[in-house]
Short mmCIF file of C-alpha atoms and ligand atoms in Angstrom, two decimals:
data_model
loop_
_atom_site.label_atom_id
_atom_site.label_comp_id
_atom_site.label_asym_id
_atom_site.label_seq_id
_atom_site.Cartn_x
_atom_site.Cartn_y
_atom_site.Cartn_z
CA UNK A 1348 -15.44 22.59 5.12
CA UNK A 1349 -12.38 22.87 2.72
CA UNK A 1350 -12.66 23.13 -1.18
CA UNK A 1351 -10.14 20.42 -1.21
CA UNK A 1352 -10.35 18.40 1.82
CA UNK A 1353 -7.74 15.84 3.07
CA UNK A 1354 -8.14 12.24 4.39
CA UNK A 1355 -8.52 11.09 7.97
CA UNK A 1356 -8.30 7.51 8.59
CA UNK A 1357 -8.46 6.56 12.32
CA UNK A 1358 -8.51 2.69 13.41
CA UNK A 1359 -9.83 1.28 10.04
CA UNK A 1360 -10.22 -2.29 10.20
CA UNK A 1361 -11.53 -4.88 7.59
CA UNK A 1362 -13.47 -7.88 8.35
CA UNK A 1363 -13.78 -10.78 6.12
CA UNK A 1364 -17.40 -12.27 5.84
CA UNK A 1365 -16.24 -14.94 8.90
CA UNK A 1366 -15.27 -12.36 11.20
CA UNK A 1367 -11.49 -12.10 10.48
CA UNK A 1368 -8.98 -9.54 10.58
CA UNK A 1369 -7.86 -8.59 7.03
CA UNK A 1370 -6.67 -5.12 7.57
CA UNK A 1371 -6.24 -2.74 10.72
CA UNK A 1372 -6.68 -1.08 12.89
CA UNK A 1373 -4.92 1.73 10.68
CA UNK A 1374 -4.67 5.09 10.80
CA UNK A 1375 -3.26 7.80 8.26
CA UNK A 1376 -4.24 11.05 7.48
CA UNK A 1377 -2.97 13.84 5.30
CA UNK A 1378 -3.88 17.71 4.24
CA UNK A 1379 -5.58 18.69 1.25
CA UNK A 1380 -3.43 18.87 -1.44
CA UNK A 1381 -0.50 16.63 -0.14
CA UNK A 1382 0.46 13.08 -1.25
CA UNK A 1383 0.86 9.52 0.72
CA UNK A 1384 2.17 6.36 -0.34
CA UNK A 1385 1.29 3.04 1.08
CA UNK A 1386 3.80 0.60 0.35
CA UNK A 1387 4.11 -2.85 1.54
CA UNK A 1388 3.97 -6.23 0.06
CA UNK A 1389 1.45 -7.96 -1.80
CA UNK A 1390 -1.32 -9.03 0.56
CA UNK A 1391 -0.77 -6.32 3.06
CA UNK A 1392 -3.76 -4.94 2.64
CA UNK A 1393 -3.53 -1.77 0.80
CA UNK A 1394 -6.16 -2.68 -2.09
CA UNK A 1395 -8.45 -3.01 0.69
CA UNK A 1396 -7.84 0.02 2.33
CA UNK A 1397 -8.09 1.97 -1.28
CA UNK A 1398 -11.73 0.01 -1.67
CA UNK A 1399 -13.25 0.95 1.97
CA UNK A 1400 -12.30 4.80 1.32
CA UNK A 1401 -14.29 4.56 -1.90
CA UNK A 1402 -16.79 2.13 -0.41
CA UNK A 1403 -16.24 -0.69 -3.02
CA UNK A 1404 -15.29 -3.75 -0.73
CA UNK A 1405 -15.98 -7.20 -2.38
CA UNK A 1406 -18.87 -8.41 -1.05
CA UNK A 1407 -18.81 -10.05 2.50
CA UNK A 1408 -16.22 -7.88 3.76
CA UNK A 1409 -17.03 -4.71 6.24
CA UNK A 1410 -15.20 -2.16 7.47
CA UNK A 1411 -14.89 -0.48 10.93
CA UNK A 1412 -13.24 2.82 12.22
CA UNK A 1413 -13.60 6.10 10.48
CA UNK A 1414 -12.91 7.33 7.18
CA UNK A 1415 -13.50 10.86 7.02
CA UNK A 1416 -13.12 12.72 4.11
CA UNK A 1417 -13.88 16.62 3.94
CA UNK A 1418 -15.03 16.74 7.53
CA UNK A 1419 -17.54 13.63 6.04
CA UNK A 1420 -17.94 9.98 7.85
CA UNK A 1421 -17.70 7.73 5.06
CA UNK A 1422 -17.56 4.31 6.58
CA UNK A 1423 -20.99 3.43 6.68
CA UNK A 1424 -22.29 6.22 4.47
CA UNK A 1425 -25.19 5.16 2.90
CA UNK A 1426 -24.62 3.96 -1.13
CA UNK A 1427 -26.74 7.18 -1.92
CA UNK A 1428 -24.34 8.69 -0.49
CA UNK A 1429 -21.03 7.06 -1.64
CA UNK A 1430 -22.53 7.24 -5.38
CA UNK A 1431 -22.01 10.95 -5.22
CA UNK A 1432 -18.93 10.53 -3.17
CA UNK A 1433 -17.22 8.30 -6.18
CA UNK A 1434 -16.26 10.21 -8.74
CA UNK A 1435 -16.66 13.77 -7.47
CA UNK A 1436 -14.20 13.63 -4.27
CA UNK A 1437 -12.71 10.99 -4.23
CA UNK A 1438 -11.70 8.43 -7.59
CA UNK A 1439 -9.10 5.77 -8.34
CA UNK A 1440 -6.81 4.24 -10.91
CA UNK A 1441 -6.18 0.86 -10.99
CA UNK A 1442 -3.44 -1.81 -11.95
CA UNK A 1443 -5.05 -2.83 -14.47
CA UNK A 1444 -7.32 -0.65 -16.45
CA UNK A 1445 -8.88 -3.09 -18.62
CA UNK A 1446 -10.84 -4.00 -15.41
CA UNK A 1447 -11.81 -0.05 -14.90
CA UNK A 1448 -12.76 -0.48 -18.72
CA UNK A 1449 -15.83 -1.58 -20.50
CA UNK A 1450 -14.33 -4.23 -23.47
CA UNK A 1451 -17.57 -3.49 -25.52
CA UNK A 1452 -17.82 0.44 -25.37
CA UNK A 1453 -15.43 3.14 -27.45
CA UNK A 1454 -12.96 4.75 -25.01
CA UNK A 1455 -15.11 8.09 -26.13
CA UNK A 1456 -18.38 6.96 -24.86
CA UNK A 1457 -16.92 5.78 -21.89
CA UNK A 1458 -15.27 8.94 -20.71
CA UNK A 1459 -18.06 11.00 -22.04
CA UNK A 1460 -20.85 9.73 -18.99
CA UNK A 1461 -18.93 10.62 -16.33
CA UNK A 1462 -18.24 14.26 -18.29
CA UNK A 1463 -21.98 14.17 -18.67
CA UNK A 1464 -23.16 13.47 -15.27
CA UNK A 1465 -20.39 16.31 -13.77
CA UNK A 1466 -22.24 18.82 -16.11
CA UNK A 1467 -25.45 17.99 -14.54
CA UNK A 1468 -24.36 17.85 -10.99
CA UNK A 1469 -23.26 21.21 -11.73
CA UNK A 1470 -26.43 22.18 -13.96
CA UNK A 1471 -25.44 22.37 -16.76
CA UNK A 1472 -26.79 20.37 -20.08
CA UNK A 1473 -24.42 20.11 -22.76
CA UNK A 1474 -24.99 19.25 -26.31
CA UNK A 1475 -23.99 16.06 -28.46
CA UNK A 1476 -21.13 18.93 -29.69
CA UNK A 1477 -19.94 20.14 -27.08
CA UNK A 1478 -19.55 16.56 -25.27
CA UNK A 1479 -17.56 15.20 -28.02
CA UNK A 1480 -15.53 18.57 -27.35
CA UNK A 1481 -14.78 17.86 -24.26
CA UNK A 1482 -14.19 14.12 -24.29
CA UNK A 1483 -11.05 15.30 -27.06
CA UNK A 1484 -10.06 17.43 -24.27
CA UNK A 1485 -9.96 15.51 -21.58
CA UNK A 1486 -7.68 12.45 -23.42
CA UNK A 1487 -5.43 15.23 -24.55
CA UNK A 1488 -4.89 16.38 -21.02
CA UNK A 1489 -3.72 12.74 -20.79
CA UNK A 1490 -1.54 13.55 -23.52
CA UNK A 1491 -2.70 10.75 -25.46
CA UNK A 1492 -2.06 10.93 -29.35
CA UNK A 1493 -4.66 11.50 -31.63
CA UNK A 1494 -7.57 11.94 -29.48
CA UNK A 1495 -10.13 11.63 -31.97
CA UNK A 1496 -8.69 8.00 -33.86
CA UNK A 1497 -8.39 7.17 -29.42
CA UNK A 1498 -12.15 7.99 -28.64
CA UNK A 1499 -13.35 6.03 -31.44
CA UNK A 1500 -11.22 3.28 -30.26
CA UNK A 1501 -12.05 0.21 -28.03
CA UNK A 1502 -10.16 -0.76 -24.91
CA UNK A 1503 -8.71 -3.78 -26.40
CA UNK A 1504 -7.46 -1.86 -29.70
CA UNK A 1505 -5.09 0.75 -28.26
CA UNK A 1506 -1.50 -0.60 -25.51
CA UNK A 1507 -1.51 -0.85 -22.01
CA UNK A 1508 -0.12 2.27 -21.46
CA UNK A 1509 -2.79 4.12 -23.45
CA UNK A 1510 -5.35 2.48 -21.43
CA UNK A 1511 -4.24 3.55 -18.50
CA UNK A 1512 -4.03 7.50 -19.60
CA UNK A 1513 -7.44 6.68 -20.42
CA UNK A 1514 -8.49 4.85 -17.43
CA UNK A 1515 -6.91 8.31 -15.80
CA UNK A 1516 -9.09 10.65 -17.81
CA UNK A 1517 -12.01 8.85 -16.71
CA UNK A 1518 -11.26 8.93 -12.93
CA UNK A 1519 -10.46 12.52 -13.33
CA UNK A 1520 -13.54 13.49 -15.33
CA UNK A 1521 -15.62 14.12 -12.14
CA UNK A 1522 -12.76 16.81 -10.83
CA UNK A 1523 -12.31 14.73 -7.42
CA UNK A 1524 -10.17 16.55 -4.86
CA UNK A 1525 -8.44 13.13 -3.88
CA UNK A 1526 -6.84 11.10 -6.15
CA UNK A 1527 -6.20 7.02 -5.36
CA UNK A 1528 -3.58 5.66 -7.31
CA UNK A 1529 -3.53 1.73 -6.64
CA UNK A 1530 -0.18 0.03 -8.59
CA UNK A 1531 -0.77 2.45 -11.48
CA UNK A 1532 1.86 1.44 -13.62
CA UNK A 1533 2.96 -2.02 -12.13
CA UNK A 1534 1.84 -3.97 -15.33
CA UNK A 1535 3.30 -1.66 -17.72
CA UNK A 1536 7.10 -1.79 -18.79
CA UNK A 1537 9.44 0.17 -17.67
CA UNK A 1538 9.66 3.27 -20.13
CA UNK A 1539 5.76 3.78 -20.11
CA UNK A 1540 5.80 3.35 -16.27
CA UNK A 1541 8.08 6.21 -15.93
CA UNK A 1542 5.82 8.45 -18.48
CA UNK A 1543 2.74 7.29 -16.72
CA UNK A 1544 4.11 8.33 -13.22
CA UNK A 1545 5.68 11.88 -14.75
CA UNK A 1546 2.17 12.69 -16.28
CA UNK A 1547 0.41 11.78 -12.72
CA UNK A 1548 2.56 13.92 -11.02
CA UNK A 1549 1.79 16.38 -13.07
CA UNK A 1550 -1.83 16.42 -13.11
CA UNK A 1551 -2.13 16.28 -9.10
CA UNK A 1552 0.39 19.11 -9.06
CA UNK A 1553 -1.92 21.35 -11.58
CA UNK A 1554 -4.96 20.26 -10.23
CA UNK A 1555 -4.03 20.96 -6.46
CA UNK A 1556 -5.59 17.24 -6.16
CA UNK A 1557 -4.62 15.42 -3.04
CA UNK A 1558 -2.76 11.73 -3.84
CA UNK A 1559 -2.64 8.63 -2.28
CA UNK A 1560 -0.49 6.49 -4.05
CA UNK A 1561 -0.13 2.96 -3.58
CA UNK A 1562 2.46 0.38 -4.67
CA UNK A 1563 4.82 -2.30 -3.30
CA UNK A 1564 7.44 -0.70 -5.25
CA UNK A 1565 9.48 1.94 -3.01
CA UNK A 1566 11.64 2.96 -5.93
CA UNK A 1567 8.33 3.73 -7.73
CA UNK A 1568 6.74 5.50 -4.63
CA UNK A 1569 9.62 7.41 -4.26
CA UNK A 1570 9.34 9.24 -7.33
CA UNK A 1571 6.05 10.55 -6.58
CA UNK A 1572 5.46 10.83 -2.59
CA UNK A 1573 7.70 12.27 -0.01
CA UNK A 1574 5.51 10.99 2.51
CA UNK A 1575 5.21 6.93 3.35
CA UNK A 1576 3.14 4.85 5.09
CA UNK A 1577 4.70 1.43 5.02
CA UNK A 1578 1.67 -1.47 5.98
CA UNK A 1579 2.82 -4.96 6.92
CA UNK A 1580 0.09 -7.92 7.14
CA UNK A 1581 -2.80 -5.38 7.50
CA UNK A 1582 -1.01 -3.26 10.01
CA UNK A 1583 1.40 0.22 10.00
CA UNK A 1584 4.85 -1.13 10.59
CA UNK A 1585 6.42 2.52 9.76
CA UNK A 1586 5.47 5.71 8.60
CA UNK A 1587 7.15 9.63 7.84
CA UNK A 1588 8.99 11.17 5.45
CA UNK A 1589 10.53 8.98 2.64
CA UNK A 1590 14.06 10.36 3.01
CA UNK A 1591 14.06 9.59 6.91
CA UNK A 1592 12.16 6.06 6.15
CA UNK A 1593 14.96 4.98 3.62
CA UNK A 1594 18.10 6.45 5.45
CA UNK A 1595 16.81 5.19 8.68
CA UNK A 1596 14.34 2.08 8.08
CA UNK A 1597 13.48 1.26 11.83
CA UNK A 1598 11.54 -1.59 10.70
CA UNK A 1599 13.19 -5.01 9.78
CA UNK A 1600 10.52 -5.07 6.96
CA UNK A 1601 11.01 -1.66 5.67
CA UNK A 1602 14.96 -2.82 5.21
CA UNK A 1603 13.98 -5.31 3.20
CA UNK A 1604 11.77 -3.19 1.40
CA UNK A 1605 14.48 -0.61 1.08
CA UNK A 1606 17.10 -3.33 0.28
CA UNK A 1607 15.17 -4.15 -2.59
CA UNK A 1608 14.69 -1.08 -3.90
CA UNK A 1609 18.34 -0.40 -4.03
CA UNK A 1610 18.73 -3.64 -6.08
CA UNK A 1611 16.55 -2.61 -8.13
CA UNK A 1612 17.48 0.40 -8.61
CA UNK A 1613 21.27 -0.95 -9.42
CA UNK A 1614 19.45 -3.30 -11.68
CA UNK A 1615 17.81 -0.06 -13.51
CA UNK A 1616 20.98 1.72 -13.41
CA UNK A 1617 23.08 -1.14 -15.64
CA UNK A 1618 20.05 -1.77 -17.94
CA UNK A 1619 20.25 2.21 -18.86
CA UNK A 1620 23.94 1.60 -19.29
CA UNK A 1621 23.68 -1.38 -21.21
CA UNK A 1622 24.74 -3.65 -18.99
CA UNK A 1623 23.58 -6.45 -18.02
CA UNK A 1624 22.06 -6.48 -14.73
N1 ADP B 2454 -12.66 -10.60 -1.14
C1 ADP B 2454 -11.81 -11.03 -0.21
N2 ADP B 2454 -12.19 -11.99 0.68
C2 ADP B 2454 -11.35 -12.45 1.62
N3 ADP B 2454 -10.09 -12.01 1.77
C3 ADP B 2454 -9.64 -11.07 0.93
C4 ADP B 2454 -10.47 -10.53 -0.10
N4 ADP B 2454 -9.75 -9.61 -0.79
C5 ADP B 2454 -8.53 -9.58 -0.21
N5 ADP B 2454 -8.46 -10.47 0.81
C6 ADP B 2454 -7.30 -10.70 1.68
O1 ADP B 2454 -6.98 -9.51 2.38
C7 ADP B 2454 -5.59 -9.31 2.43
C8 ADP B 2454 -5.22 -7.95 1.83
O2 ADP B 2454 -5.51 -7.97 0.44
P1 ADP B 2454 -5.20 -6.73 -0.50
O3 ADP B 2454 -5.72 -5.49 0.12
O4 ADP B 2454 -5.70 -7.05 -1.85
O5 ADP B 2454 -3.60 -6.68 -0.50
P2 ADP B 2454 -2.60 -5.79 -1.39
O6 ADP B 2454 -3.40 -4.83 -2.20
O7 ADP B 2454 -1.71 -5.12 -0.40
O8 ADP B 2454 -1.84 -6.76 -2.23
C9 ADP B 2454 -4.94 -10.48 1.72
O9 ADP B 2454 -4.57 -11.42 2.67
C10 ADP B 2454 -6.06 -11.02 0.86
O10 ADP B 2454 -5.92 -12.41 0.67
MG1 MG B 2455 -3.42 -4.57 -4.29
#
């Protein structure tokens, strides 16, 4: 089995709890170390897809198909099973991270269980000291500011942006191989979207992490995956290389995604020159 093992999806599909059709059958798949994007609309079912790899559907839902991950079947794993799963191979950052945040408890405390429990999984016990150490570490890697006045802080007391480096510490504290990205940066603005995305890529580059990043931004995707997957109402409408997928959309849907991209891209183009859009 590899160190860092890709991601085989073959024929997932997604049930709702009266028996319909909410995503699938899809199948992806890529190598350790490389990066995907899923792009498509809202409602096209990539949240979904991001939830059955980690086993996290709402409740009601259920999944068929395989998800293998590291040569291991994770659609219906056990939860003893997925618990270990989470965190340690496979973790995810979400659009919002006030909802992968705990309002009540310091951003310290928060990233310093996860820190704990990868210790133990790996035997090791570390001090009061040495946790606090490492929590410091960890938000720097983020390359948040002042680390110490940050793990002190509560969710609600630092920006959006800052939250989400430390929504990103947290998913990385278990060292997973595979990295979920779902709309990362779609509620921040535009400047802090940009750092955001730079300090991902950097991270899953240094890290040899594999990616899969979703958004139904293809401007965004672009800067980050060279690899698409385009989904459309629950189903693969496209998929290959980004530069073939936007010179060559053969898709009416991935035009209009593409189309849209340009304008926005124009748009972004006369806002840096001052211009209005
Ligand atoms: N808990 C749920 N129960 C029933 N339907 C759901 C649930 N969550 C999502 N859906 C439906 O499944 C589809 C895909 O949703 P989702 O994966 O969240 O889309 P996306 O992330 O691409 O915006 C949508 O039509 C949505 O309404
Ligand atoms: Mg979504």
């Amino acid at each position: 089995m590899s160190e860092n093992p890709g991601l085989i999806v073959r024929d997932l599909e997604i049930f709702s709890a009266d028996g319909q059709t909410l995503v699938g059958p899809v199948s992806f798949d890529f190598n350790p170390g490389q990066r995907l994007g899923l792009i498509g609309e809202s409602g096209s079912g990539k949240s979904l897809a991001a939830l059955a790899i980690i086993g996290l559907l709402p409740d009601g839902l259920s999944s068929r198909g395989s998800i293998e991950l590291g040569g291991r079947q994770l659609v219906g794993a056990p939860e003893r099973i997925m618990n270990t799963v989470r965190g340690t191979d496979v973790a995810v950052v979400f659009q919002e991270p006030l909802t992968a945040l705990d309002p009540l408890m310091r951003i310290g405390k928060q990233l310093a269980e996860p820190l704990r429990r990868r210790a133990a999984a790996d035997g090791e016990r570390l001090t009061r000291q040495q946790l606090r150490l490492l929590v410091r570490e960890r938000l720097a890697d983020v390359r948040l500011p002042d680390p110490d006045a940050i793990a002190l802080a509560f969710p609600h007391q630092i920006s959006g942006g800052q939250r989400q480096r430390a929504a990103l510490a947290i998913a990385l504290s278990g060292r997973p191989s595979l990295l979920i990205a779902d709309e990362p940066t779609t509620a921040l603005d535009v400047t802090v979207q940009s750092e955001i995305l730079d300090l991902l890529d950097r991270l899953v580059d240094e890290r040899g992490m594999s990616l899969l990043f979703i958004s139904h931004d293809l401007a965004v995707v672009a800067r980050i995956a060279p690899r698409v997957v385009v989904l459309q109402k629950g189903l693969v409408v496209e998929e290959g290389m980004l530069a073939d997928v936007l010179a060559n959309p053969r898709h009416a849907y991935t035009h209009e995604l593409v189309d849209s991209a340009r304008s926005l891209d124009n748009a972004l183009d006369d806002a840096l020159n001052g211009r209005d859009a």
